[in-house]
């Protein structure tokens, strides 16, 4: 999870926060998509300039957010709707147009930490075919058109002793995919986003939160091929949630407190996170929804909603 | 986890809170044990009267708290120390003195929810012998003195359709143990207590927080035999943590706010909890420490620290 | 798994074996059901007399076998067909006719041993409602007719120190269900049966293979209510498989060997079993199919194939 | 598991089989080590020539086998002994002498298939330090001498769409370790070897059993650095076990049967394996023993038995 050091991984939340502060954001465009029959709300944040990037604390690029209020519920039909919408938005961002491509899907995160296991679990449920295509071609599937799909779960640095970026770059050089799709658990600022939001981006992923650590970045520059990312917020940083409540109280009561005056509770929240009581079940369900979205997007014979 | 509805399961925290409010607590006695060579701090809260029970929101009984600051760390020697101290305190509360007893250990909670899986995981690592003792006697172990130990993981009501108390009572009537030891994950009020505190009590367990639901209580009255409980706080209720921070700010700034004036964030924290980022590993480690504590306490040929 | 001590848990296999030996089996009736549109082959073995019971090494009762050759494949439609057929056959054996009943489903076996985890995994996926029905009645589900369903995973004796039968009997006395459905992994004689056969029976279950151990039997006599069982063979005893091959060779070559003359390999196969390389995936899939069969059978508003 | 296509992965068994057939094996040397205080039997098979390689069906190289009859038992002291012996033998085969090295440990196999999960589970318990060493040097550990250790779990081709060899080669080129240690589950010919034998080799690993598939081989030639392997047999191919019993019967009774005359049972055993009933627990325990052996071998400040 690239999340744990930053206050939010969601460009949408950062946009809302900046807007709430009454600041103008030059170089950032927010579009909400009017959405058809689907019950999924789609918002597009484009960070277009360096200034926008600085203000938002996120790299230049497009960030598409799907909000699906009842994603957390056990409604199979609804989950399918989210998978379809995810597939549709992913297709729009996939490079290479209508050609056949080879795609490496990467499941980031730690399989042994529930809140961080989204990436590995999506990978577990992905349809892969590269090994069959390499040996027998599309004939093996009796298909006219097919992408070559492979999938990697690199593990986390504390387990491997290597940056995820090192492992992925090695595999990219060896197997030469046309582009990457990286799946990861995210941190949100508000519990309202948990487990019901999916963010797709073409700006890359910056484990440890983009503090200029070039070795660990996963983007076109470091990988040599385009990098799409798909993320779902599964936790809220506990210090953030208490801090936000403090700020709101101060604002509404005209107080001005320094960080040192903040209640002791806040400093104790280091390394703590807030999450739902049903997180184990939630991760299980959402990883299926996301993997289905990828499986649909990566099957060129499947049509998606107005792509 | 009996925790999710209440603000704290720890009598120690409730005692501190009441004391901090400057209230006198008639009928409640707090003793701190000066502790020898062990690095474990032991506190004993005795709720002796109905008035004490009302003020503390907990039934009459003795609550012993072990605080082991570095229980969360990967120090095997230290874990052993905590297991030994737990065994020592358990022995002091076990009924029946020096006689051989038959003991049923119950692991409460939901195996599939990490933060709630302490009870089932302790059960997995428990030494049981009742089936062997019934058939072959102590001879099978070449021992002079031995308790008969059995162990049950009843599951949670949403999985079984039955109250844990119903299942346990049925098994108690059928197998006639002399007393019960019930292991459960708890909720604390402060993140400082998480994963480093063990509470032992003889007052029973009240899933759903003692709202007079007699059917679900696990105590001597409903079970017909004494009930000891062993609990470790693994989560803090998220609304509690923000609420506590709010209260402190109000107090320090002379504000008076109604619940409705509290920041929106608080109401959204329903069903959310705060926990450490390493909860999966933590539960794994602490369940081992607790199971070892029980294994030592229940082996009459093992000596413990001044019991 | 009640299986590990016996050569086959399947009455069908025992029937075939006895028939192959050219013996007449008085008191045993075999019927094959001609089956409609479904691709599932249904056979019914009725052991009607003590003599039949002795010859077959199984208690008097009805044993229905569903054979679904491609149950092992990843064909969702097909799995549904098996679930429907299982529901249909279960309904025919359920006591109480069209009345509302309360049913306790028991998942036998060891969750931590893959080949023995069928029962616990079926339980995990079962729809239970007893706790809701007790408190709110059918109104909670807006239904006219509904059974009360509860579910228990007792664990195995080595983990609990208690016979499964003791735990179940205690829970039956406490919660008073009208009948039991017990789910368990079985042993087959032939690998051809593995993971594609379901046996339903009304004769009870005899962990440790009916050696007259009355305490451990799960039947109407010991439980006080009718006991249906649902089993799927997941392993073949390794000594059995080699022994059978030996016997066949001897027969075909006119040899007569004593057990002592059998190759060393056979005696080393004690406590070994034969299973498919994909057992983990298989168990996952079949436990879903069986749980769906139970969920359909236990919903009185769901119609099943000519019940 | 590279095992499933071959009859045995153990050079020792192949040596015994060839010897039992009364054949002389030019180019193959068997040495048994007289062993000191340790209860572990150590045998060394050296395949020195192409002829030896052809006869043994294994590449030229050294194969060291540790046999520890009670490895399967729950005796902690004994497990430590096996770990120490494994460390000692590994040290003797590690290239680079007494210098500091960087080592990549690879856990082959499928985490989701119990019998094939040895590699991933050993990896989970390995001490890795490369990420810390890269950033802070040995100072971080206050050590004079230390190897740089990293660790990779590539997954299996059906999950990733890539040969393990492709993934590993990419990571080797990117991170430049001095040598590899590859851990894998093996197949034995006899159940007597299961879970009590460890084979160490410097000849590389040939997933899919060395049928000249150069792309998938893991050896010095394909990886560019030396490759040590550590394997534990966890299964026996079921067809092998029955076939061996048949052969023995034929031999002892002077029969000559063609494969077609073999009992039907044998042909049905395709894709089946024989394993112990306690395989889940076994894998858990042995993966710990092997990971400890690696952790000791890779810590230059730990002394090992006469290395």
JSON list of C-alpha atoms in Angstrom, two decimals, chain B residues 104 111 123-124 126 128-132 134-135 149-154 157-163 165-171 173-175 215, chain C residues 104 111 123-124 126 128-132 134-135 149-154 157-163 165-171 173-175 215:
[
{"chain": "B", "resi": 104, "resn": "UNK", "atom": "CA", "xyz": [-13.14, -26.32, 29.27]},
{"chain": "B", "resi": 111, "resn": "UNK", "atom": "CA", "xyz": [-11.83, -16.83, 12.95]},
{"chain": "B", "resi": 123, "resn": "UNK", "atom": "CA", "xyz": [-7.67, -22.53, 21.01]},
{"chain": "B", "resi": 124, "resn": "UNK", "atom": "CA", "xyz": [-5.68, -23.85, 18.03]},
{"chain": "B", "resi": 126, "resn": "UNK", "atom": "CA", "xyz": [-3.88, -25.24, 23.32]},
{"chain": "B", "resi": 128, "resn": "UNK", "atom": "CA", "xyz": [-5.88, -30.72, 25.16]},
{"chain": "B", "resi": 129, "resn": "UNK", "atom": "CA", "xyz": [-5.93, -34.14, 26.79]},
{"chain": "B", "resi": 130, "resn": "UNK", "atom": "CA", "xyz": [-9.46, -34.95, 27.91]},
{"chain": "B", "resi": 131, "resn": "UNK", "atom": "CA", "xyz": [-10.03, -37.53, 25.18]},
{"chain": "B", "resi": 132, "resn": "UNK", "atom": "CA", "xyz": [-6.81, -39.35, 26.10]},
{"chain": "B", "resi": 134, "resn": "UNK", "atom": "CA", "xyz": [-10.94, -40.45, 29.47]},
{"chain": "B", "resi": 135, "resn": "UNK", "atom": "CA", "xyz": [-9.67, -43.52, 27.67]},
{"chain": "B", "resi": 149, "resn": "UNK", "atom": "CA", "xyz": [-8.46, -30.10, 29.38]},
{"chain": "B", "resi": 150, "resn": "UNK", "atom": "CA", "xyz": [-10.91, -29.71, 26.53]},
{"chain": "B", "resi": 151, "resn": "UNK", "atom": "CA", "xyz": [-11.44, -26.81, 24.19]},
{"chain": "B", "resi": 152, "resn": "UNK", "atom": "CA", "xyz": [-14.29, -25.34, 22.12]},
{"chain": "B", "resi": 153, "resn": "UNK", "atom": "CA", "xyz": [-14.55, -22.74, 19.34]},
{"chain": "B", "resi": 154, "resn": "UNK", "atom": "CA", "xyz": [-18.28, -21.99, 19.12]},
{"chain": "B", "resi": 157, "resn": "UNK", "atom": "CA", "xyz": [-23.95, -15.89, 16.01]},
{"chain": "B", "resi": 158, "resn": "UNK", "atom": "CA", "xyz": [-23.97, -14.59, 12.44]},
{"chain": "B", "resi": 159, "resn": "UNK", "atom": "CA", "xyz": [-22.28, -17.82, 11.35]},
{"chain": "B", "resi": 160, "resn": "UNK", "atom": "CA", "xyz": [-24.06, -20.31, 13.58]},
{"chain": "B", "resi": 161, "resn": "UNK", "atom": "CA", "xyz": [-27.53, -18.87, 14.15]},
{"chain": "B", "resi": 162, "resn": "UNK", "atom": "CA", "xyz": [-27.03, -19.64, 17.83]},
{"chain": "B", "resi": 163, "resn": "UNK", "atom": "CA", "xyz": [-25.86, -17.60, 20.80]},
{"chain": "B", "resi": 165, "resn": "UNK", "atom": "CA", "xyz": [-23.86, -19.09, 25.29]},
{"chain": "B", "resi": 166, "resn": "UNK", "atom": "CA", "xyz": [-26.33, -21.70, 23.99]},
{"chain": "B", "resi": 167, "resn": "UNK", "atom": "CA", "xyz": [-23.59, -23.76, 22.38]},
{"chain": "B", "resi": 168, "resn": "UNK", "atom": "CA", "xyz": [-21.31, -23.54, 25.39]},
{"chain": "B", "resi": 169, "resn": "UNK", "atom": "CA", "xyz": [-24.06, -24.34, 27.87]},
{"chain": "B", "resi": 170, "resn": "UNK", "atom": "CA", "xyz": [-24.98, -27.44, 25.87]},
{"chain": "B", "resi": 171, "resn": "UNK", "atom": "CA", "xyz": [-21.39, -28.63, 25.86]},
{"chain": "B", "resi": 173, "resn": "UNK", "atom": "CA", "xyz": [-24.02, -29.92, 30.46]},
{"chain": "B", "resi": 174, "resn": "UNK", "atom": "CA", "xyz": [-22.84, -32.80, 28.30]},
{"chain": "B", "resi": 175, "resn": "UNK", "atom": "CA", "xyz": [-19.19, -32.87, 29.37]},
{"chain": "B", "resi": 215, "resn": "UNK", "atom": "CA", "xyz": [-29.46, -15.43, 27.54]},
{"chain": "C", "resi": 104, "resn": "UNK", "atom": "CA", "xyz": [-29.01, -27.98, 12.66]},
{"chain": "C", "resi": 111, "resn": "UNK", "atom": "CA", "xyz": [-10.48, -27.06, 8.99]},
{"chain": "C", "resi": 123, "resn": "UNK", "atom": "CA", "xyz": [-20.70, -24.53, 7.03]},
{"chain": "C", "resi": 124, "resn": "UNK", "atom": "CA", "xyz": [-18.93, -21.26, 6.23]},
{"chain": "C", "resi": 126, "resn": "UNK", "atom": "CA", "xyz": [-24.45, -21.81, 4.69]},
{"chain": "C", "resi": 128, "resn": "UNK", "atom": "CA", "xyz": [-28.32, -19.40, 8.77]},
{"chain": "C", "resi": 129, "resn": "UNK", "atom": "CA", "xyz": [-31.32, -17.58, 10.20]},
{"chain": "C", "resi": 130, "resn": "UNK", "atom": "CA", "xyz": [-32.23, -19.10, 13.54]},
{"chain": "C", "resi": 131, "resn": "UNK", "atom": "CA", "xyz": [-30.94, -16.12, 15.56]},
{"chain": "C", "resi": 132, "resn": "UNK", "atom": "CA", "xyz": [-32.98, -13.70, 13.45]},
{"chain": "C", "resi": 134, "resn": "UNK", "atom": "CA", "xyz": [-35.93, -16.31, 17.21]},
{"chain": "C", "resi": 135, "resn": "UNK", "atom": "CA", "xyz": [-35.91, -12.57, 17.72]},
{"chain": "C", "resi": 149, "resn": "UNK", "atom": "CA", "xyz": [-31.42, -22.99, 10.27]},
{"chain": "C", "resi": 150, "resn": "UNK", "atom": "CA", "xyz": [-28.42, -23.12, 12.57]},
{"chain": "C", "resi": 151, "resn": "UNK", "atom": "CA", "xyz": [-24.96, -24.49, 11.97]},
{"chain": "C", "resi": 152, "resn": "UNK", "atom": "CA", "xyz": [-22.12, -25.95, 14.04]},
{"chain": "C", "resi": 153, "resn": "UNK", "atom": "CA", "xyz": [-18.46, -26.77, 13.38]},
{"chain": "C", "resi": 154, "resn": "UNK", "atom": "CA", "xyz": [-17.43, -28.94, 16.33]},
{"chain": "C", "resi": 157, "resn": "UNK", "atom": "CA", "xyz": [-11.20, -34.73, 18.85]},
{"chain": "C", "resi": 158, "resn": "UNK", "atom": "CA", "xyz": [-7.46, -34.09, 18.70]},
{"chain": "C", "resi": 159, "resn": "UNK", "atom": "CA", "xyz": [-8.20, -30.35, 18.81]},
{"chain": "C", "resi": 160, "resn": "UNK", "atom": "CA", "xyz": [-11.07, -30.32, 21.28]},
{"chain": "C", "resi": 161, "resn": "UNK", "atom": "CA", "xyz": [-10.46, -33.26, 23.60]},
{"chain": "C", "resi": 162, "resn": "UNK", "atom": "CA", "xyz": [-14.13, -34.14, 23.11]},
{"chain": "C", "resi": 163, "resn": "UNK", "atom": "CA", "xyz": [-15.95, -36.53, 20.78]},
{"chain": "C", "resi": 165, "resn": "UNK", "atom": "CA", "xyz": [-20.84, -36.55, 19.21]},
{"chain": "C", "resi": 166, "resn": "UNK", "atom": "CA", "xyz": [-20.59, -35.10, 22.73]},
{"chain": "C", "resi": 167, "resn": "UNK", "atom": "CA", "xyz": [-20.45, -31.53, 21.46]},
{"chain": "C", "resi": 168, "resn": "UNK", "atom": "CA", "xyz": [-23.28, -32.05, 19.02]},
{"chain": "C", "resi": 169, "resn": "UNK", "atom": "CA", "xyz": [-25.49, -33.85, 21.52]},
{"chain": "C", "resi": 170, "resn": "UNK", "atom": "CA", "xyz": [-25.04, -30.99, 23.98]},
{"chain": "C", "resi": 171, "resn": "UNK", "atom": "CA", "xyz": [-26.01, -28.43, 21.37]},
{"chain": "C", "resi": 173, "resn": "UNK", "atom": "CA", "xyz": [-30.33, -30.78, 23.75]},
{"chain": "C", "resi": 174, "resn": "UNK", "atom": "CA", "xyz": [-29.89, -27.06, 24.29]},
{"chain": "C", "resi": 175, "resn": "UNK", "atom": "CA", "xyz": [-31.33, -25.82, 20.99]},
{"chain": "C", "resi": 215, "resn": "UNK", "atom": "CA", "xyz": [-20.48, -42.97, 22.18]}
]
